[in-house]
mmCIF file of C-alpha atoms and ligand atoms in Angstrom:
data_model
loop_
_atom_site.group_PDB
_atom_site.id
_atom_site.type_symbol
_atom_site.label_atom_id
_atom_site.label_comp_id
_atom_site.label_asym_id
_atom_site.label_seq_id
_atom_site.Cartn_x
_atom_site.Cartn_y
_atom_site.Cartn_z
ATOM 1 C CA MET X 283 -46.318 -38.275 -38.100
ATOM 2 C CA ALA X 284 -48.752 -36.692 -35.610
ATOM 3 C CA ILE X 285 -46.983 -34.192 -33.353
ATOM 4 C CA GLY X 286 -47.694 -34.221 -29.599
ATOM 5 C CA TRP X 287 -45.482 -32.994 -26.751
ATOM 6 C CA TYR X 288 -46.556 -32.554 -23.137
ATOM 7 C CA PRO X 289 -43.730 -33.440 -20.735
ATOM 8 C CA GLY X 290 -44.694 -34.087 -17.098
ATOM 9 C CA HIS X 291 -43.354 -30.779 -15.777
ATOM 10 C CA MET X 292 -45.882 -28.905 -17.964
ATOM 11 C CA ALA X 293 -48.816 -30.601 -16.197
ATOM 12 C CA THR X 294 -47.265 -29.537 -12.856
ATOM 13 C CA ALA X 295 -46.760 -26.013 -14.195
ATOM 14 C CA LEU X 296 -50.408 -25.812 -15.230
ATOM 15 C CA ARG X 297 -51.516 -26.724 -11.694
ATOM 16 C CA GLU X 298 -49.165 -24.062 -10.273
ATOM 17 C CA LEU X 299 -50.492 -21.531 -12.752
ATOM 18 C CA LYS X 300 -54.031 -21.973 -11.461
ATOM 19 C CA THR X 301 -52.858 -21.031 -7.940
ATOM 20 C CA VAL X 302 -50.650 -18.169 -9.088
ATOM 21 C CA MET X 303 -53.425 -16.737 -11.247
ATOM 22 C CA ASN X 304 -55.418 -15.898 -8.099
ATOM 23 C CA ARG X 305 -52.618 -13.547 -7.022
ATOM 24 C CA THR X 306 -52.083 -12.008 -10.458
ATOM 25 C CA ASP X 307 -53.169 -8.521 -11.517
ATOM 26 C CA VAL X 308 -52.091 -8.587 -15.179
ATOM 27 C CA VAL X 309 -51.313 -11.508 -17.481
ATOM 28 C CA ILE X 310 -48.460 -11.018 -19.944
ATOM 29 C CA GLU X 311 -48.814 -13.673 -22.612
ATOM 30 C CA VAL X 312 -45.727 -13.919 -24.796
ATOM 31 C CA VAL X 313 -46.626 -15.294 -28.236
ATOM 32 C CA ASP X 314 -44.450 -15.767 -31.299
ATOM 33 C CA ALA X 315 -45.186 -12.919 -33.724
ATOM 34 C CA ARG X 316 -44.765 -15.326 -36.652
ATOM 35 C CA LEU X 317 -47.502 -17.662 -35.349
ATOM 36 C CA PRO X 318 -49.549 -15.601 -32.890
ATOM 37 C CA GLU X 319 -52.642 -17.798 -32.850
ATOM 38 C CA SER X 320 -50.888 -21.165 -32.887
ATOM 39 C CA SER X 321 -48.611 -20.035 -30.055
ATOM 40 C CA ALA X 322 -51.414 -18.628 -27.861
ATOM 41 C CA ASN X 323 -52.380 -21.027 -25.083
ATOM 42 C CA PRO X 324 -56.122 -21.902 -25.288
ATOM 43 C CA VAL X 325 -56.098 -23.078 -21.646
ATOM 44 C CA LEU X 326 -54.838 -19.679 -20.509
ATOM 45 C CA ARG X 327 -57.782 -17.866 -22.063
ATOM 46 C CA GLU X 328 -60.115 -19.719 -19.702
ATOM 47 C CA LEU X 329 -57.836 -19.335 -16.690
ATOM 48 C CA ARG X 330 -57.274 -15.601 -16.918
ATOM 49 C CA GLY X 331 -60.968 -14.748 -16.578
ATOM 50 C CA GLN X 332 -61.511 -10.964 -16.515
ATOM 51 C CA ARG X 333 -57.876 -10.035 -15.765
ATOM 52 C CA PRO X 334 -56.294 -7.589 -18.203
ATOM 53 C CA CYS X 335 -53.921 -9.267 -20.641
ATOM 54 C CA ILE X 336 -50.957 -7.894 -22.554
ATOM 55 C CA VAL X 337 -50.176 -9.991 -25.610
ATOM 56 C CA LEU X 338 -46.500 -9.432 -26.373
ATOM 57 C CA MET X 339 -45.910 -10.550 -29.938
ATOM 58 C CA ASN X 340 -42.253 -11.404 -29.517
ATOM 59 C CA LYS X 341 -39.623 -12.005 -32.195
ATOM 60 C CA SER X 342 -41.445 -9.418 -34.289
ATOM 61 C CA ASP X 343 -38.037 -8.639 -35.820
ATOM 62 C CA LEU X 344 -38.382 -12.016 -37.607
ATOM 63 C CA ALA X 345 -42.020 -11.671 -38.701
ATOM 64 C CA ASP X 346 -43.699 -10.031 -41.703
ATOM 65 C CA GLY X 347 -44.500 -6.527 -40.418
ATOM 66 C CA ALA X 348 -47.703 -6.113 -42.461
ATOM 67 C CA VAL X 349 -49.133 -9.370 -41.101
ATOM 68 C CA THR X 350 -48.099 -8.439 -37.556
ATOM 69 C CA ARG X 351 -50.072 -5.187 -37.807
ATOM 70 C CA GLN X 352 -53.166 -7.203 -38.805
ATOM 71 C CA TRP X 353 -52.651 -9.388 -35.749
ATOM 72 C CA VAL X 354 -52.480 -6.393 -33.406
ATOM 73 C CA ARG X 355 -55.888 -5.233 -34.670
ATOM 74 C CA HIS X 356 -57.234 -8.765 -34.365
ATOM 75 C CA PHE X 357 -56.093 -9.292 -30.748
ATOM 76 C CA GLU X 358 -57.340 -5.912 -29.595
ATOM 77 C CA LYS X 359 -60.900 -6.824 -30.610
ATOM 78 C CA SER X 360 -61.007 -8.942 -27.428
ATOM 79 C CA ALA X 361 -62.048 -7.056 -24.302
ATOM 80 C CA GLY X 362 -59.223 -6.331 -21.865
ATOM 81 C CA VAL X 363 -56.469 -7.283 -24.312
ATOM 82 C CA SER X 364 -53.612 -5.009 -25.413
ATOM 83 C CA ALA X 365 -51.254 -6.283 -28.083
ATOM 84 C CA LEU X 366 -47.699 -5.089 -28.757
ATOM 85 C CA PRO X 367 -45.200 -6.359 -31.339
ATOM 86 C CA VAL X 368 -41.839 -6.533 -29.539
ATOM 87 C CA ASP X 369 -38.270 -7.718 -29.555
ATOM 88 C CA ALA X 370 -37.698 -8.941 -25.996
ATOM 89 C CA ARG X 371 -33.970 -8.193 -26.258
ATOM 90 C CA GLU X 372 -34.528 -4.428 -26.515
ATOM 91 C CA SER X 373 -33.871 -2.623 -23.243
ATOM 92 C CA GLN X 374 -36.424 0.177 -23.903
ATOM 93 C CA LEU X 375 -39.153 -2.458 -23.721
ATOM 94 C CA ALA X 376 -38.934 -2.582 -19.906
ATOM 95 C CA ARG X 377 -40.227 0.962 -19.501
ATOM 96 C CA LYS X 378 -43.144 0.360 -21.906
ATOM 97 C CA VAL X 379 -44.257 -2.887 -20.278
ATOM 98 C CA VAL X 380 -44.012 -1.536 -16.721
ATOM 99 C CA LYS X 381 -46.057 1.501 -17.706
ATOM 100 C CA LEU X 382 -48.688 -0.583 -19.452
ATOM 101 C CA CYS X 383 -49.041 -2.953 -16.457
ATOM 102 C CA GLN X 384 -49.502 0.002 -14.108
ATOM 103 C CA THR X 385 -52.079 1.567 -16.415
ATOM 104 C CA LEU X 386 -54.079 -1.633 -16.757
ATOM 105 C CA SER X 387 -54.012 -2.473 -13.028
ATOM 106 C CA PRO X 388 -53.034 0.530 -10.872
ATOM 107 C CA GLN X 389 -51.941 -0.495 -7.350
ATOM 108 C CA THR X 390 -51.419 1.969 -4.520
ATOM 109 C CA LYS X 391 -50.048 -0.170 -1.679
ATOM 110 C CA ARG X 392 -47.896 -2.752 -3.440
ATOM 111 C CA ALA X 393 -46.246 -3.570 -6.759
ATOM 112 C CA CYS X 394 -48.467 -4.690 -9.638
ATOM 113 C CA ARG X 395 -48.134 -8.477 -10.036
ATOM 114 C CA ALA X 396 -47.755 -9.692 -13.593
ATOM 115 C CA LEU X 397 -47.741 -13.319 -14.655
ATOM 116 C CA VAL X 398 -45.509 -14.029 -17.660
ATOM 117 C CA VAL X 399 -46.630 -17.067 -19.633
ATOM 118 C CA GLY X 400 -45.909 -18.494 -23.040
ATOM 119 C CA ILE X 401 -44.863 -21.530 -25.024
ATOM 120 C CA PRO X 402 -41.308 -22.897 -24.720
ATOM 121 C CA ASN X 403 -38.539 -20.931 -26.474
ATOM 122 C CA VAL X 404 -40.738 -17.923 -27.236
ATOM 123 C CA GLY X 405 -38.511 -15.512 -25.286
ATOM 124 C CA LYS X 406 -40.001 -15.395 -21.764
ATOM 125 C CA SER X 407 -36.630 -15.548 -19.989
ATOM 126 C CA THR X 408 -35.213 -12.911 -22.328
ATOM 127 C CA LEU X 409 -38.194 -10.698 -21.500
ATOM 128 C CA ILE X 410 -37.817 -11.209 -17.725
ATOM 129 C CA ASN X 411 -34.114 -10.324 -17.960
ATOM 130 C CA THR X 412 -34.941 -7.213 -19.975
ATOM 131 C CA LEU X 413 -37.595 -6.204 -17.438
ATOM 132 C CA ALA X 414 -35.180 -6.817 -14.548
ATOM 133 C CA GLY X 415 -32.288 -5.076 -16.313
ATOM 134 C CA LYS X 416 -30.013 -8.008 -15.421
ATOM 135 C CA THR X 417 -29.846 -11.780 -15.758
ATOM 136 C CA VAL X 418 -32.363 -13.417 -13.452
ATOM 137 C CA ALA X 419 -33.655 -16.132 -15.814
ATOM 138 C CA LEU X 420 -31.803 -18.687 -17.945
ATOM 139 C CA VAL X 421 -31.983 -18.070 -21.703
ATOM 140 C CA GLY X 422 -31.521 -21.030 -24.045
ATOM 141 C CA ASN X 423 -32.340 -22.126 -27.550
ATOM 142 C CA LYS X 424 -33.762 -25.466 -26.416
ATOM 143 C CA PRO X 425 -37.378 -25.728 -25.206
ATOM 144 C CA ALA X 426 -38.054 -26.345 -21.481
ATOM 145 C CA VAL X 427 -35.065 -24.529 -19.932
ATOM 146 C CA THR X 428 -37.179 -22.983 -17.102
ATOM 147 C CA ARG X 429 -38.977 -25.697 -15.093
ATOM 148 C CA GLU X 430 -40.476 -23.976 -12.050
ATOM 149 C CA THR X 431 -42.608 -20.887 -11.518
ATOM 150 C CA LYS X 432 -40.707 -18.252 -9.575
ATOM 151 C CA TYR X 433 -41.454 -14.772 -8.281
ATOM 152 C CA VAL X 434 -39.121 -11.985 -9.378
ATOM 153 C CA GLU X 435 -39.206 -8.566 -7.682
ATOM 154 C CA LEU X 436 -38.262 -6.043 -10.327
ATOM 155 C CA ARG X 437 -38.264 -3.070 -7.903
ATOM 156 C CA ASN X 438 -39.771 -0.773 -10.519
ATOM 157 C CA GLY X 439 -43.427 -0.959 -9.514
ATOM 158 C CA VAL X 440 -44.056 -4.337 -11.128
ATOM 159 C CA ASP X 441 -43.169 -7.842 -9.921
ATOM 160 C CA VAL X 442 -43.425 -10.868 -12.181
ATOM 161 C CA TRP X 443 -44.148 -14.552 -11.925
ATOM 162 C CA ASP X 444 -41.804 -16.357 -14.332
ATOM 163 C CA SER X 445 -43.508 -19.587 -15.403
ATOM 164 C CA PRO X 446 -42.090 -22.559 -17.359
ATOM 165 C CA GLY X 447 -42.819 -22.765 -21.081
ATOM 166 C CA MET X 448 -46.136 -24.464 -21.510
ATOM 167 C CA LEU X 449 -47.999 -26.219 -24.266
ATOM 168 C CA TRP X 450 -51.385 -27.831 -23.859
ATOM 169 C CA PRO X 451 -52.217 -31.523 -23.466
ATOM 170 C CA HIS X 452 -53.684 -32.170 -26.914
ATOM 171 C CA LEU X 453 -52.304 -30.509 -30.031
ATOM 172 C CA LYS X 454 -55.486 -31.225 -31.981
ATOM 173 C CA ASP X 455 -54.721 -28.775 -34.786
ATOM 174 C CA GLN X 456 -51.792 -30.417 -36.552
ATOM 175 C CA THR X 457 -51.131 -27.414 -38.793
ATOM 176 C CA ALA X 458 -50.652 -25.372 -35.617
ATOM 177 C CA ALA X 459 -48.441 -28.184 -34.253
ATOM 178 C CA HIS X 460 -46.253 -27.952 -37.378
ATOM 179 C CA ARG X 461 -45.940 -24.173 -36.909
ATOM 180 C CA LEU X 462 -44.953 -24.703 -33.268
ATOM 181 C CA ALA X 463 -42.344 -27.294 -34.232
ATOM 182 C CA ALA X 464 -40.975 -24.966 -36.933
ATOM 183 C CA SER X 465 -40.574 -22.208 -34.322
ATOM 184 C CA GLY X 466 -38.604 -24.459 -31.959
ATOM 185 C CA ALA X 467 -41.279 -24.692 -29.252
ATOM 186 C CA ILE X 468 -41.466 -28.497 -29.334
ATOM 187 C CA GLY X 469 -38.795 -30.975 -28.223
ATOM 188 C CA GLU X 470 -36.921 -32.192 -31.294
ATOM 189 C CA ASN X 471 -37.654 -35.886 -30.652
ATOM 190 C CA ALA X 472 -41.384 -35.240 -31.057
ATOM 191 C CA TYR X 473 -41.316 -34.458 -34.772
ATOM 192 C CA ASP X 474 -39.626 -35.379 -38.033
ATOM 193 C CA ILE X 475 -37.408 -32.481 -39.120
ATOM 194 C CA THR X 476 -37.814 -33.301 -42.828
ATOM 195 C CA GLU X 477 -41.598 -33.057 -42.463
ATOM 196 C CA ILE X 478 -41.215 -29.628 -40.832
ATOM 197 C CA ALA X 479 -38.875 -28.396 -43.567
ATOM 198 C CA LEU X 480 -41.326 -29.575 -46.249
ATOM 199 C CA PHE X 481 -44.116 -27.749 -44.402
ATOM 200 C CA LEU X 482 -42.006 -24.568 -44.349
ATOM 201 C CA ILE X 483 -41.092 -24.882 -48.033
ATOM 202 C CA GLU X 484 -44.757 -25.334 -48.971
ATOM 203 C CA HIS X 485 -45.649 -22.213 -46.999
ATOM 204 C CA MET X 486 -42.782 -20.206 -48.527
ATOM 205 C CA VAL X 487 -43.857 -21.246 -52.041
ATOM 206 C CA GLN X 488 -47.384 -20.020 -51.360
ATOM 207 C CA ALA X 489 -46.639 -16.854 -49.391
ATOM 208 C CA TYR X 490 -43.004 -15.795 -49.947
ATOM 209 C CA PRO X 491 -41.680 -17.501 -53.128
ATOM 210 C CA LYS X 492 -39.142 -14.764 -53.891
ATOM 211 C CA LEU X 493 -37.563 -15.004 -50.433
ATOM 212 C CA LEU X 494 -37.156 -18.776 -50.839
ATOM 213 C CA MET X 495 -35.649 -18.402 -54.304
ATOM 214 C CA ALA X 496 -33.256 -15.687 -53.150
ATOM 215 C CA ARG X 497 -32.057 -17.564 -50.058
ATOM 216 C CA PHE X 498 -31.305 -20.830 -51.856
ATOM 217 C CA LYS X 499 -30.545 -19.474 -55.347
ATOM 218 C CA LEU X 500 -33.464 -21.396 -56.860
ATOM 219 C CA GLU X 501 -34.453 -20.530 -60.432
ATOM 220 C CA SER X 502 -38.121 -21.258 -59.783
ATOM 221 C CA VAL X 503 -40.407 -22.734 -57.130
ATOM 222 C CA GLU X 504 -42.115 -25.145 -59.481
ATOM 223 C CA GLY X 505 -42.285 -28.820 -58.542
ATOM 224 C CA THR X 506 -43.009 -30.587 -55.276
ATOM 225 C CA SER X 507 -41.691 -29.457 -51.886
ATOM 226 C CA LEU X 508 -39.528 -32.586 -51.835
ATOM 227 C CA ALA X 509 -37.994 -31.661 -55.212
ATOM 228 C CA LEU X 510 -37.274 -28.174 -53.850
ATOM 229 C CA LEU X 511 -35.680 -29.627 -50.703
ATOM 230 C CA GLU X 512 -33.506 -31.776 -52.952
ATOM 231 C CA ALA X 513 -32.485 -28.700 -54.971
ATOM 232 C CA ILE X 514 -31.630 -26.908 -51.704
ATOM 233 C CA ALA X 515 -29.580 -29.913 -50.539
ATOM 234 C CA ARG X 516 -27.619 -29.956 -53.801
ATOM 235 C CA HIS X 517 -27.044 -26.221 -53.692
ATOM 236 C CA ARG X 518 -25.743 -26.454 -50.097
ATOM 237 C CA ALA X 519 -23.714 -29.611 -50.808
ATOM 238 C CA CYS X 520 -25.692 -31.766 -48.367
ATOM 239 C CA PHE X 521 -24.717 -35.288 -49.453
ATOM 240 C CA ILE X 522 -24.577 -38.570 -47.558
ATOM 241 C CA ARG X 523 -22.041 -39.847 -50.033
ATOM 242 C CA LYS X 524 -21.247 -38.820 -53.572
ATOM 243 C CA GLY X 525 -24.493 -38.107 -55.401
ATOM 244 C CA ASP X 526 -26.862 -39.190 -52.577
ATOM 245 C CA VAL X 527 -28.681 -36.226 -51.121
ATOM 246 C CA ASP X 528 -28.821 -35.798 -47.310
ATOM 247 C CA PHE X 529 -32.435 -34.627 -46.926
ATOM 248 C CA GLU X 530 -32.207 -34.454 -43.147
ATOM 249 C CA ARG X 531 -29.241 -32.072 -43.158
ATOM 250 C CA ALA X 532 -30.957 -29.857 -45.727
ATOM 251 C CA ALA X 533 -34.115 -29.942 -43.585
ATOM 252 C CA HIS X 534 -32.116 -28.697 -40.581
ATOM 253 C CA LEU X 535 -30.719 -25.866 -42.717
ATOM 254 C CA VAL X 536 -34.158 -24.732 -43.901
ATOM 255 C CA THR X 537 -35.653 -24.903 -40.394
ATOM 256 C CA GLN X 538 -32.708 -23.123 -38.803
ATOM 257 C CA ASP X 539 -32.856 -20.397 -41.471
ATOM 258 C CA PHE X 540 -36.519 -19.844 -40.615
ATOM 259 C CA ARG X 541 -35.824 -19.753 -36.855
ATOM 260 C CA THR X 542 -32.998 -17.253 -37.168
ATOM 261 C CA GLY X 543 -34.665 -15.045 -39.784
ATOM 262 C CA LYS X 544 -32.209 -15.856 -42.573
ATOM 263 C CA LEU X 545 -35.165 -16.748 -44.819
ATOM 264 C CA GLY X 546 -36.386 -13.160 -44.375
ATOM 265 C CA HIS X 547 -39.333 -11.663 -42.524
ATOM 266 C CA VAL X 548 -41.766 -14.569 -42.594
ATOM 267 C CA SER X 549 -45.115 -15.037 -40.828
ATOM 268 C CA LEU X 550 -46.678 -18.486 -40.780
ATOM 269 C CA GLU X 551 -50.270 -17.387 -40.275
ATOM 270 C CA ALA X 552 -52.526 -14.365 -40.764
ATOM 271 C CA PRO X 553 -55.642 -13.543 -38.756
ATOM 272 C CA PRO X 554 -58.966 -14.730 -40.158
ATOM 273 C CA ALA X 555 -60.461 -12.167 -42.536
ATOM 274 C CA PRO X 556 -63.596 -10.509 -41.060
ATOM 275 C CA SER X 557 -66.737 -11.927 -42.678
ATOM 276 C CA ILE X 558 -68.413 -8.490 -42.851
ATOM 277 C CA ALA X 559 -66.506 -5.289 -43.597
ATOM 278 C CA VAL X 560 -66.687 -3.127 -40.467
ATOM 279 C CA GLU X 561 -65.870 0.587 -40.466
ATOM 280 C CA PRO X 562 -63.244 1.352 -37.802
ATOM 281 C CA ASP X 563 -64.757 3.043 -34.744
ATOM 282 C CA PRO X 564 -62.882 6.349 -34.199
ATOM 283 C CA ALA X 565 -64.062 6.435 -30.570
ATOM 284 C CA ALA X 566 -62.603 3.038 -29.775
ATOM 285 C CA SER X 567 -59.598 3.460 -27.517
ATOM 286 C CA ASN X 568 -56.418 1.513 -27.875
ATOM 287 C CA GLU X 569 -55.262 1.202 -24.268
ATOM 288 C CA ALA X 570 -51.744 0.178 -25.178
ATOM 289 C CA GLU X 571 -51.165 3.160 -27.457
ATOM 290 C CA ALA X 572 -52.786 5.573 -24.991
ATOM 291 C CA ALA X 573 -50.602 4.349 -22.125
ATOM 292 C CA LEU X 574 -47.447 4.556 -24.171
ATOM 293 C CA ALA X 575 -48.240 8.039 -25.462
ATOM 294 C CA GLN X 576 -48.434 9.488 -21.920
ATOM 295 C CA PRO X 577 -45.418 11.158 -20.335
ATOM 296 C CA ASP X 578 -43.196 8.663 -18.577
ATOM 297 C CA GLU X 579 -43.988 8.855 -14.847
ATOM 298 C CA ALA X 580 -42.865 5.335 -14.002
ATOM 299 C CA ALA X 581 -39.325 5.660 -15.300
ATOM 300 C CA SER X 582 -36.862 6.152 -12.520
HETATM 301 P P1 G4P W 93 -38.043 -19.063 -23.184
HETATM 302 O O1 G4P W 93 -37.625 -18.533 -21.848
HETATM 303 O O2 G4P W 93 -39.424 -18.659 -23.562
HETATM 304 O O3 G4P W 93 -37.848 -20.532 -23.336
HETATM 305 O O4 G4P W 93 -37.102 -18.371 -24.296
HETATM 306 P P2 G4P W 93 -35.683 -17.681 -24.133
HETATM 307 O O5 G4P W 93 -35.823 -16.362 -23.475
HETATM 308 O O6 G4P W 93 -34.724 -18.658 -23.537
HETATM 309 O O7 G4P W 93 -35.320 -17.382 -25.666
HETATM 310 C C1 G4P W 93 -35.136 -18.414 -26.629
HETATM 311 C C2 G4P W 93 -34.283 -17.880 -27.769
HETATM 312 O O8 G4P W 93 -34.990 -16.824 -28.435
HETATM 313 C C3 G4P W 93 -32.948 -17.264 -27.316
HETATM 314 O O9 G4P W 93 -32.032 -17.520 -28.366
HETATM 315 C C4 G4P W 93 -33.232 -15.764 -27.320
HETATM 316 O O10 G4P W 93 -32.059 -14.972 -27.487
HETATM 317 C C5 G4P W 93 -34.146 -15.658 -28.538
HETATM 318 N N1 G4P W 93 -35.030 -14.475 -28.510
HETATM 319 C C6 G4P W 93 -35.780 -14.030 -27.480
HETATM 320 N N2 G4P W 93 -36.477 -12.938 -27.838
HETATM 321 C C7 G4P W 93 -36.158 -12.679 -29.126
HETATM 322 C C8 G4P W 93 -36.594 -11.677 -30.075
HETATM 323 O O11 G4P W 93 -37.429 -10.800 -29.821
HETATM 324 N N3 G4P W 93 -36.049 -11.772 -31.328
HETATM 325 C C9 G4P W 93 -35.145 -12.735 -31.669
HETATM 326 N N4 G4P W 93 -34.686 -12.729 -32.915
HETATM 327 N N5 G4P W 93 -34.736 -13.690 -30.800
HETATM 328 C C10 G4P W 93 -35.229 -13.653 -29.554
HETATM 329 P P3 G4P W 93 -30.727 -18.390 -28.214
HETATM 330 O O12 G4P W 93 -30.535 -19.108 -29.472
HETATM 331 O O13 G4P W 93 -30.677 -19.108 -26.931
HETATM 332 O O14 G4P W 93 -29.635 -17.395 -28.276
HETATM 333 P P4 G4P W 93 -28.793 -16.277 -27.832
HETATM 334 O O15 G4P W 93 -29.464 -15.079 -28.438
HETATM 335 O O16 G4P W 93 -28.761 -16.279 -26.342
HETATM 336 O O17 G4P W 93 -27.550 -16.692 -28.483
#
């Protein structure tokens, strides 16, 4: 089943974003650290133009740390981009993000204006609440909780535009669409949960077989993904009636275990390997690291 999901409010949000972008100093794109490329909005890249961009790789507590480090290097090859692996629930993050915004776009007469964008369910509202130090945005585990762009004055030198979770009109890359569905970014009526669980099992067999075996007490990962899902269903007593396996319930278990990190630290994609080995340039500056290493002037 081909996955596509672009509810009407996202088209409205995209139009709003074009207007808001003109008044934005820094773009904060929140991506999912487990699928940083698939969760990065291709439309946004065109819209942001030359504005500095902070890529916050959120839910990094759920991702494979080694792969996340590769992604940071990958993102920072693009001019004007700083990448940080984060957990949006951590209160210390506010100080770091405020400082980075002010370093990337210093303002003397007014607060720096940051636009927070990202796919549904990636943690934008959690981030805004962390930045504000109180609840100003609704957090929820269903996609499309926030539906309108709103301006939030943080009173710490940075103000933010909080935009609704956005996907893009055509999910041409269906592997990326499966990663997005696995992460919970897509409305659950737009995909078949068993297909997503089989996709996750196939990935686990290739990249993290021991984690899969440990989580579901499997003796091996040989056989088809469907046979493994059946073994998982039997192990977790998912039956429709005596002897008949409930594949759908088992599929929910596998997907939920991925979303909550119970499968372990799992990344669904790694950056493309460079075609030519390039020596690192010692003179190249990492703006994010430099800003964060400086004494904390912004903290109040
Ligand atoms: P959104 O605005 O982009 O749609 O996302 P939102 O902040 O509502 O977050 C969606 C879910 O992701 C929430 O879970 C939130 O707690 C969780 N989340 C956000 N950031 C992180 C992170 O860095 N790591 C982890 N592990 N989870 C994160 P929820 O199920 O609604 O639950 P709850 O935590 O409020 O119970």
